[in-house]
CSV table of C-alpha atoms in Angstrom, one decimal:
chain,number,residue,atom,x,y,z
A,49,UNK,CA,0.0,0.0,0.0
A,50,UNK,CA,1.2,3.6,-0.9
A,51,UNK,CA,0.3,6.4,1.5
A,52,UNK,CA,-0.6,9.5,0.4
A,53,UNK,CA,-0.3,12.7,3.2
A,54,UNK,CA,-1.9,15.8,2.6
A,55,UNK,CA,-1.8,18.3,5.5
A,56,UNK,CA,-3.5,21.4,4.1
A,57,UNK,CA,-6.0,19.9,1.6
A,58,UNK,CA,-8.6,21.5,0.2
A,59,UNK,CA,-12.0,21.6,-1.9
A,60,UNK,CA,-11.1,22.7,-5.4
A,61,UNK,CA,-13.9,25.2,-6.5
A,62,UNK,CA,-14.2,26.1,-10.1
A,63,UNK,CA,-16.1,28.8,-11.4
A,64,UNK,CA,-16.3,29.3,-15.7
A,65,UNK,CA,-17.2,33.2,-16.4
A,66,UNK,CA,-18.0,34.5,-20.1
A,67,UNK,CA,-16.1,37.6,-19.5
A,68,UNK,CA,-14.7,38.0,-16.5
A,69,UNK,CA,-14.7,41.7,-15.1
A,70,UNK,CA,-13.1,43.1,-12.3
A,71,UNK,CA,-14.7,45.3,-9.7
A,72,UNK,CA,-17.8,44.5,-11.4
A,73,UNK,CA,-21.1,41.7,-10.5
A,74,UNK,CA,-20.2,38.2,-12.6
A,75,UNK,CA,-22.3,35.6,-13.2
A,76,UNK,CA,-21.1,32.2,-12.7
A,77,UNK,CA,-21.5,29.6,-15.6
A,78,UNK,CA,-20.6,26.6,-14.2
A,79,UNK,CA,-19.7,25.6,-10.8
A,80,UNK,CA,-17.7,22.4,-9.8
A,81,UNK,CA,-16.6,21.3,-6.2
A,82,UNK,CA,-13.9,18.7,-5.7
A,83,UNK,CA,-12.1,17.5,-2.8
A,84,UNK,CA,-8.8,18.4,-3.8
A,85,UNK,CA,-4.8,18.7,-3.0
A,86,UNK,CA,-1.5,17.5,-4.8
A,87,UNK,CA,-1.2,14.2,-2.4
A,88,UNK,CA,-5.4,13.6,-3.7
A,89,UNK,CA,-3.9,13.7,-6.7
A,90,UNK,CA,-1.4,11.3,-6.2
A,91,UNK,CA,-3.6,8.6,-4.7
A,92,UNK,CA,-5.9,8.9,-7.5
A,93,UNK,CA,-3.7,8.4,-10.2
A,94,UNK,CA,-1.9,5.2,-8.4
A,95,UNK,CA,-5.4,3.8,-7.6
A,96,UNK,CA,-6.3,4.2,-11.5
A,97,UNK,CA,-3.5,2.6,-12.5
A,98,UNK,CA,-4.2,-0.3,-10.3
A,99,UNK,CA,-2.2,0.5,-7.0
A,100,UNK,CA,-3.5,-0.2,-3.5
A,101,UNK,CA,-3.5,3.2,-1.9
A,102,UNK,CA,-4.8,5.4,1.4
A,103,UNK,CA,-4.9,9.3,1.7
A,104,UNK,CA,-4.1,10.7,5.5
A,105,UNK,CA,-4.0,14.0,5.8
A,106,UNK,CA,-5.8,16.5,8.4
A,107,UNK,CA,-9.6,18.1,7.1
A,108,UNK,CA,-12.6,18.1,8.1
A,109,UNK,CA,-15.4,16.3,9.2
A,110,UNK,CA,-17.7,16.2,5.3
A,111,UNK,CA,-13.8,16.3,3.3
A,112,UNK,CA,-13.4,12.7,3.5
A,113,UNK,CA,-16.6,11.5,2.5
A,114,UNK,CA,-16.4,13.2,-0.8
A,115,UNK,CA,-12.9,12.5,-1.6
A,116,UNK,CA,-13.9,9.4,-3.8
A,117,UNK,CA,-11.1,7.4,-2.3
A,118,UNK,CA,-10.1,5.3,0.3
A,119,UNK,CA,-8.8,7.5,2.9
A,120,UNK,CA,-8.3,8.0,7.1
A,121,UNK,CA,-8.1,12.1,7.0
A,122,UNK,CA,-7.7,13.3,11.1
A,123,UNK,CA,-10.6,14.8,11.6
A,124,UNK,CA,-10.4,19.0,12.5
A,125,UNK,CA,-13.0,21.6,14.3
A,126,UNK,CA,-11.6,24.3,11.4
A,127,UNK,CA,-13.1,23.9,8.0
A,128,UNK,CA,-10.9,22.8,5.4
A,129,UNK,CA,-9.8,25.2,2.9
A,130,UNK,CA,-10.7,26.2,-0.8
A,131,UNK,CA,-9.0,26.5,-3.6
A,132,UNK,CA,-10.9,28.7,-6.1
A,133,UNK,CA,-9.7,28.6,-9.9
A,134,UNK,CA,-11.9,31.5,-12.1
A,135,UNK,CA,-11.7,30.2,-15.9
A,136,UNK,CA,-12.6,33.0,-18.0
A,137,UNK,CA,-10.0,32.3,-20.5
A,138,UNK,CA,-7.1,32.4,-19.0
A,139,UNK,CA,-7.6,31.0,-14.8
A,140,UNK,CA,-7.2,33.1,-11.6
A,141,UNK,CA,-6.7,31.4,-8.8
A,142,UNK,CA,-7.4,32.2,-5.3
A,143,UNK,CA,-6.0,30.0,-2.6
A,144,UNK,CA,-6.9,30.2,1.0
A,145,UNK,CA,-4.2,29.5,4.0
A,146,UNK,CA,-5.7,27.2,5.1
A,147,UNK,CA,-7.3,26.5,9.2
A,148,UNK,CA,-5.2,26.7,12.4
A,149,UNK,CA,-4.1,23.1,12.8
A,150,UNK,CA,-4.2,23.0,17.0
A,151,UNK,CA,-1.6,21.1,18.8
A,152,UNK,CA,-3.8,18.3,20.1
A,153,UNK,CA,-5.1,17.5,16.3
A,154,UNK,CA,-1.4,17.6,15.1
A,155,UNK,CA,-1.0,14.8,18.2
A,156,UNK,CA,-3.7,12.9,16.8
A,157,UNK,CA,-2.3,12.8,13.2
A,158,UNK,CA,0.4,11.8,14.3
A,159,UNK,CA,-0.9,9.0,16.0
A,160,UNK,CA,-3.1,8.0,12.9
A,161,UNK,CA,-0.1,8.3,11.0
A,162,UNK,CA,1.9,5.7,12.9
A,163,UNK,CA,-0.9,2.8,13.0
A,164,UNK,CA,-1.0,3.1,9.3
A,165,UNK,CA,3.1,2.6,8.7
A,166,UNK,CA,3.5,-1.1,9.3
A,167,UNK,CA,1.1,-1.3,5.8
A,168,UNK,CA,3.0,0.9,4.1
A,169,UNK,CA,5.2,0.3,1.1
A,170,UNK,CA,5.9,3.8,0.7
A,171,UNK,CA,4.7,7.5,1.9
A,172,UNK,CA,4.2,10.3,-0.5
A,173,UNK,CA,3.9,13.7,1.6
A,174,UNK,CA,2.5,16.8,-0.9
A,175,UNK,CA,2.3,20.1,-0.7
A,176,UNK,CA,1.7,22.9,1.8
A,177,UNK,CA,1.5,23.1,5.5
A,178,UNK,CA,-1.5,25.0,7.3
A,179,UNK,CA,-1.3,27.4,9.9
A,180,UNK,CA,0.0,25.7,13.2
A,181,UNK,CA,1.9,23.2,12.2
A,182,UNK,CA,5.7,22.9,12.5
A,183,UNK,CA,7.8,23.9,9.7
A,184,UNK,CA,9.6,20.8,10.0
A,185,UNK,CA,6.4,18.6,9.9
A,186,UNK,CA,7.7,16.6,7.1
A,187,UNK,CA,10.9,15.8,8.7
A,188,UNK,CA,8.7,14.4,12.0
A,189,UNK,CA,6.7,11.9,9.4
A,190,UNK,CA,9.8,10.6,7.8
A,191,UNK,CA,11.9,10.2,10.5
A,192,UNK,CA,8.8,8.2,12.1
A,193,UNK,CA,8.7,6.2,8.6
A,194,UNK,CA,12.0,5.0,9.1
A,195,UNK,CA,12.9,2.1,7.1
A,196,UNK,CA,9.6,3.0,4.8
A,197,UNK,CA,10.6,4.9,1.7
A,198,UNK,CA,9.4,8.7,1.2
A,199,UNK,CA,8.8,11.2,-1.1
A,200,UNK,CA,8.3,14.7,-0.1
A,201,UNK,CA,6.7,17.0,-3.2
A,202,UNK,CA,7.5,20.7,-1.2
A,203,UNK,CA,9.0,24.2,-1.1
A,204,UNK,CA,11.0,26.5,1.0
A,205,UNK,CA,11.1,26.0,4.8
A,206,UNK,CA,8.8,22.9,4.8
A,207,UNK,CA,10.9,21.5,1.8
A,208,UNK,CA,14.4,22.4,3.6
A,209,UNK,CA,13.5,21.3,7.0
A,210,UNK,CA,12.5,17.6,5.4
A,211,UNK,CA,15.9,17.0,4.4
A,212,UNK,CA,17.4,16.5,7.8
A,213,UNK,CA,15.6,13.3,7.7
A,214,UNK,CA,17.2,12.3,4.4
A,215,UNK,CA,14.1,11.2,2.6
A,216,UNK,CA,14.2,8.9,-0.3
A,217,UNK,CA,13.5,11.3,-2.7
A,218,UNK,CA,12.2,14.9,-3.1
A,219,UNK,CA,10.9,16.0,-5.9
A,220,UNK,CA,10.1,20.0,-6.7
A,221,UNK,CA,9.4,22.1,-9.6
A,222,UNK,CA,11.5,24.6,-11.1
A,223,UNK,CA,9.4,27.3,-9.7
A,224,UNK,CA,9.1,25.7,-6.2
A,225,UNK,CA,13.0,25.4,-6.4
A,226,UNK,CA,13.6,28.8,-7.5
A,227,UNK,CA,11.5,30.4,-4.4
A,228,UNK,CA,13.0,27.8,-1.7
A,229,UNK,CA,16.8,28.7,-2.9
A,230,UNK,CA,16.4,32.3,-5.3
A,231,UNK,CA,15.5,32.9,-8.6
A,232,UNK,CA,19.2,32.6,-9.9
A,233,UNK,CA,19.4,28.6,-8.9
A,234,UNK,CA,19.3,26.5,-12.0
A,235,UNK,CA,17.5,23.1,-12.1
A,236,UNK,CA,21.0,21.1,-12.0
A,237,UNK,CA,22.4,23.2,-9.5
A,238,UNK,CA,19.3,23.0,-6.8
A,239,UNK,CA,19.1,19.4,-7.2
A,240,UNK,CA,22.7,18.7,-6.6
A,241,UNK,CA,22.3,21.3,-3.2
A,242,UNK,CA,19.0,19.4,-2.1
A,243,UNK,CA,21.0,16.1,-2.2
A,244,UNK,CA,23.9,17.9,-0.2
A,245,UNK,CA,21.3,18.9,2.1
A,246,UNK,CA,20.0,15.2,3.2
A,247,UNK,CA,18.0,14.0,0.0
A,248,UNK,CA,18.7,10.6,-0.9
A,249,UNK,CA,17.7,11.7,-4.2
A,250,UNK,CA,16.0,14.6,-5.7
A,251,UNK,CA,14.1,15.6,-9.2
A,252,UNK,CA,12.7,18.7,-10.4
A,253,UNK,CA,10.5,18.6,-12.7
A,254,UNK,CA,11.1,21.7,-15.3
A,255,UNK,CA,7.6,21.4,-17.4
A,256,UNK,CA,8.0,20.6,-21.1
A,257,UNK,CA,12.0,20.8,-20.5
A,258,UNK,CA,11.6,17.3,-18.9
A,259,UNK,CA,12.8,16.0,-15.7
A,260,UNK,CA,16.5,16.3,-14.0
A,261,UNK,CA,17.4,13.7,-11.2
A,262,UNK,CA,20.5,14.0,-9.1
A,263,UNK,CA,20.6,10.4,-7.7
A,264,UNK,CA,23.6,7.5,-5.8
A,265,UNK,CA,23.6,6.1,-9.4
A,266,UNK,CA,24.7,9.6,-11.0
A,267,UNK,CA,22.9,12.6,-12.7
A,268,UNK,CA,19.7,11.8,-15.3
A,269,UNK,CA,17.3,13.6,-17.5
A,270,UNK,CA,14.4,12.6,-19.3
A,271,UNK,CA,12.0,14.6,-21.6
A,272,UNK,CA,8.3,14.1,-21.8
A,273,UNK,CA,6.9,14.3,-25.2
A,274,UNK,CA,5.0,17.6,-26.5
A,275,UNK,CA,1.6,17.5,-25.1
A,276,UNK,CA,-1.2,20.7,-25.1
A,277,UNK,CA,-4.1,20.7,-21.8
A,278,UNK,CA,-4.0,21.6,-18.8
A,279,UNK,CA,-0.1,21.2,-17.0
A,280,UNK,CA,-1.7,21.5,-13.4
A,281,UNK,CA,-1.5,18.1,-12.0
A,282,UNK,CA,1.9,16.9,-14.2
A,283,UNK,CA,4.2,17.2,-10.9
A,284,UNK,CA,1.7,14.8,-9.5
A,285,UNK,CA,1.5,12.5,-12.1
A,286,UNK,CA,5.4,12.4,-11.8
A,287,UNK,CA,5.3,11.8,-8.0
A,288,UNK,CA,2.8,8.9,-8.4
A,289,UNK,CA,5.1,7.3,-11.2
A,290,UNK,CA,8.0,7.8,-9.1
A,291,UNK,CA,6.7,6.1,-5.7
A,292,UNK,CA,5.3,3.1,-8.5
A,293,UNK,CA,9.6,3.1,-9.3
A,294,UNK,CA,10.6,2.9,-5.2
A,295,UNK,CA,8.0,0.4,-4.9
A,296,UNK,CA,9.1,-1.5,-7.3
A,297,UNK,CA,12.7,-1.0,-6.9
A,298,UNK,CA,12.7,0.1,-10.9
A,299,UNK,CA,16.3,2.1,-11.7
A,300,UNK,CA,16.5,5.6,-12.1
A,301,UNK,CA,16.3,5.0,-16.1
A,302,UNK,CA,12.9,3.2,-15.5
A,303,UNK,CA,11.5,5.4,-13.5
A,304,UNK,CA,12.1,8.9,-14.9
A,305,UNK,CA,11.2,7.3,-17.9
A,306,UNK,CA,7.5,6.7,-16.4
A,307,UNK,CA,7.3,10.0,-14.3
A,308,UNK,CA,8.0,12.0,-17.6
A,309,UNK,CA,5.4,9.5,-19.5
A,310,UNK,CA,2.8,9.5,-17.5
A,311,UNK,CA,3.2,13.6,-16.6
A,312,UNK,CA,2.5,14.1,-20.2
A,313,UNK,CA,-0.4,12.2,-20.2
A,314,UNK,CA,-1.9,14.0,-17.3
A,315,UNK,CA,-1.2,17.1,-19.4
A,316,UNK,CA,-3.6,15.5,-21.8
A,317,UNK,CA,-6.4,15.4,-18.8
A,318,UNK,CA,-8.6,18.1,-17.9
A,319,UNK,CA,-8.6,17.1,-14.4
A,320,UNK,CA,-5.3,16.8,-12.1
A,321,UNK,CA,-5.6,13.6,-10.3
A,322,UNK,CA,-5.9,12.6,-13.9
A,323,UNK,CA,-3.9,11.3,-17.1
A,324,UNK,CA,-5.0,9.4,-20.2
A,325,UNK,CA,-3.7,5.7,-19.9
A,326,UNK,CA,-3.3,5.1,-23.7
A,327,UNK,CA,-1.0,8.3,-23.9
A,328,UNK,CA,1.0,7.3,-21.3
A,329,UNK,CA,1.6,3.7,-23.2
A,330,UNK,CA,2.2,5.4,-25.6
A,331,UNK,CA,4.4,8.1,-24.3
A,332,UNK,CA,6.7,5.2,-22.7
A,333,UNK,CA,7.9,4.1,-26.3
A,334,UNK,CA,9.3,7.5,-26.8
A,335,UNK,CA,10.5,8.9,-23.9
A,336,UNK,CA,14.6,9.2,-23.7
A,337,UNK,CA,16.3,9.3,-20.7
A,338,UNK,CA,19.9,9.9,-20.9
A,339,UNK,CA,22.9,10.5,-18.0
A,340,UNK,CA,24.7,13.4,-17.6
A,341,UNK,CA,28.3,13.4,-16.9
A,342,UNK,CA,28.9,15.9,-13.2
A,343,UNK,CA,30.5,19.3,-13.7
A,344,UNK,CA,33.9,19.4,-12.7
């Protein structure tokens, strides 16, 4: 079984507006409400591609229910957060914080966390912490994974604090990379610092310009095929297909090969969480991954 953890989840609201209009009345289209958040999106790809999986995470009481997924959230008195993209053309998005995660609920994850370990074959941990919790909340869940492989998808003080428990791998964007070590750190350069930092391993994922992994077994990159849609959920997709490579002890070739695959295919989805199987089949015949030789 994979675990999935997402601390600061939320429900993804999407409003479609003709003509969108500031400082002005709209009226709203189209309304759809999803239970949402990058380690939901994780679990629901590895479930579709056939992958026993469970989504922790911290939410409320009605957030599990409607996650369409087999899950164990720790239930909270706040109300879980929303996300609200505006499509009116070209998407606004307007992300809330989040609630104040109290001490005693952060206990009681923990807890929940631990009594679902001895199942796991790996741990995913995605995306932002809410108000209240440590900064170094994804170091506590790895080190208390121990021998249990894990993946922390992060940024900045949340991403850098997880590295002192030398995850198995950790694997931010460009743009994540950029605003947790400065605008002038190139995709090379901040992968080879995360690793100095603790990472066992670490891949950014750099959109169409494919994937770069600085790994024990040397430097790779692999580049997804061209694909048009919506790139939303393609870090995730790349996640999923790399816990599917710790789980099954797949190389570094293997893998990256299937993260860049199937984060084109999700590209090709309208949905993240989502990614069109016969393009990711597909994708796997042409995807390159090569080595890179380490600058002097």
């Amino acid at each position: 079984m994979i675990l999935t953890v997402t601390l600061n989840p939320a429900y993804d609201v999407t409003y479609r507006v003709a003509d969108l209009r500031l400082g002005a009345t709209n009226r709203v289209g189209e309304v759809a409400v999803r239970a949402g958040g990058k380690g939901l999106n994780v679990a629901r790809l590895l479930r579709a591609l056939g992958h026993e999986v469970t989504a922790l995470g911290l939410a409320d009481a009605r957030f599990g229910a409607s996650a369409g997924l087999p899950n164990a959230f720790t239930p909270i008195a706040g109300e879980t957060r929303r996300t609200i993209a505006v499509v009116s053309g070209e998407v606004t998005m307007l992300n809330e914080p989040g609630p104040a995660i109290s001490a005693g609920e952060w206990a009681a994850f923990l807890a929940d966390f631990r009594s679902w370990l001895p199942r796991a074959s790996a741990v995913v941990m995605s995306g932002s912490l809410p108000p209240g919790l440590p900064s170094d909340a994804y170091a506590v869940l790895a080190a208390l994974a121990g021998d249990v492989p894990t993946i922390v998808d992060a940024e900045g003080e949340a991403l850098v604090h997880a590295l002192a428990a030398r995850p198995h791998v950790v694997k931010p964007n460009a743009d994540e990379l950029s605003r947790t070590f400065g605008a002038a750190t190139s995709v090379r350069d901040g992968a080879m610092r995360l690793r100095e930092l603790g990472a066992r391993a670490a891949v950014v994922s750099d959109g169409p310009r494919g994937l770069h992994a600085d790994t024990s077994d040397g430097l790779w990159r692999a580049v997804p095929p061209f694909a048009e849609g919506n790139p939303t959920g393609a870090g995730d997709a790349a996640v999923a297909a790399i816990a599917m490579g710790v789980v099954a002890r797949w190389d570094w070739a293997e893998t990256l090969q299937h993260a860049a695959a199937l984060s084109a295919a999700a590209v090709r989805s309208p949905l993240a969480g989502q990614a069109d199987h016969a393009a990711y089949r597909a994708n796997l015949t042409v995807v390159t991954t090569e080595p890179l030789e380490r600058e002097c």
